[in-house]
Amino acid sequence: MSSAPHRIVFANEKGGTGKSTTAVHVAVALAFGGARVVAFDLDHRQRTMCRYFENRAETMARRGIELPTAESHVVEDMDESQFEAFIAEHAVGADFVVIDTPGRDDPLARHAATTADTLVTPMNDSFVDFDLIGQVEGESFRVKKLSFYAELIWEARIKRSRATVEQNRRQMDWVVVRNRTGHTEARNMARIEQALTEMSRRVGFRVARGLSERVIYRELFPSGLTLLDKGHLGDLGTSHLVARQELRGLIAGLRLPGTFAAPVEEDAAS
């Protein structure tokens, strides 16, 4: 396989799915495992992922502590070739490149998605979000057609299959991550699960359990801390421990290469 950094792209053309939060926690989990991680934020207007890492650096400086983190860069006003050159310049020696894309249709985000080694598409457990990858019948809830986005990724994976042989590249692993599952009514959750199972067989993605909507994730943003920063979070309540367990499951479910991707350490109290 190519010696280039493993590229993880977090992409969803719909906002509010927990994309940036998931990207930050995965990047920090890899850094905790000893990986060198370089992050690129394609949403130059909101800059949520980069702001998170900036807040993390400020907390380390203020408290006089060192925490595993990622080098981060904002990408603005670049075409595809300029973007690839920018990654090549800043990701020398990196084990992983993490790319967070805007929650809207964007040409560079489409390009990034088609170049992923691991493509992560977070979605809330609702048919509003499911519509991004496919449309369902109004009464039977069976999948009737792929969305434009799913077709784009399908075509990219076909091209990637050729490149796997010709350019010694990895196969693309597409993972749809189900966030906010705790807020979904049981019958609706079962319908979404059925539709995702049907769609995954057609398009070839995997499904992983993601992060519930917990206040803790939003509260951590100003400090740049994550659920992995034990000893710096103060007293941990049950919600923190459950959320950390969710993160363990997500990291394991992504099946990233190398020893860096091992699930995060168990809590003594859990």
JSON list of C-alpha atoms in Angstrom, two decimals, residues 38 48-49 130 249:
[
{"chain": "A", "resi": 38, "resn": "VAL", "atom": "CA", "xyz": [-2.69, 16.95, 10.56]},
{"chain": "A", "resi": 48, "resn": "THR", "atom": "CA", "xyz": [-15.33, 24.89, 13.84]},
{"chain": "A", "resi": 49, "resn": "MET", "atom": "CA", "xyz": [-12.65, 22.20, 13.79]},
{"chain": "A", "resi": 130, "resn": "PHE", "atom": "CA", "xyz": [-31.19, 10.00, 5.27]},
{"chain": "A", "resi": 249, "resn": "GLY", "atom": "CA", "xyz": [-17.28, 2.29, 20.16]}
]
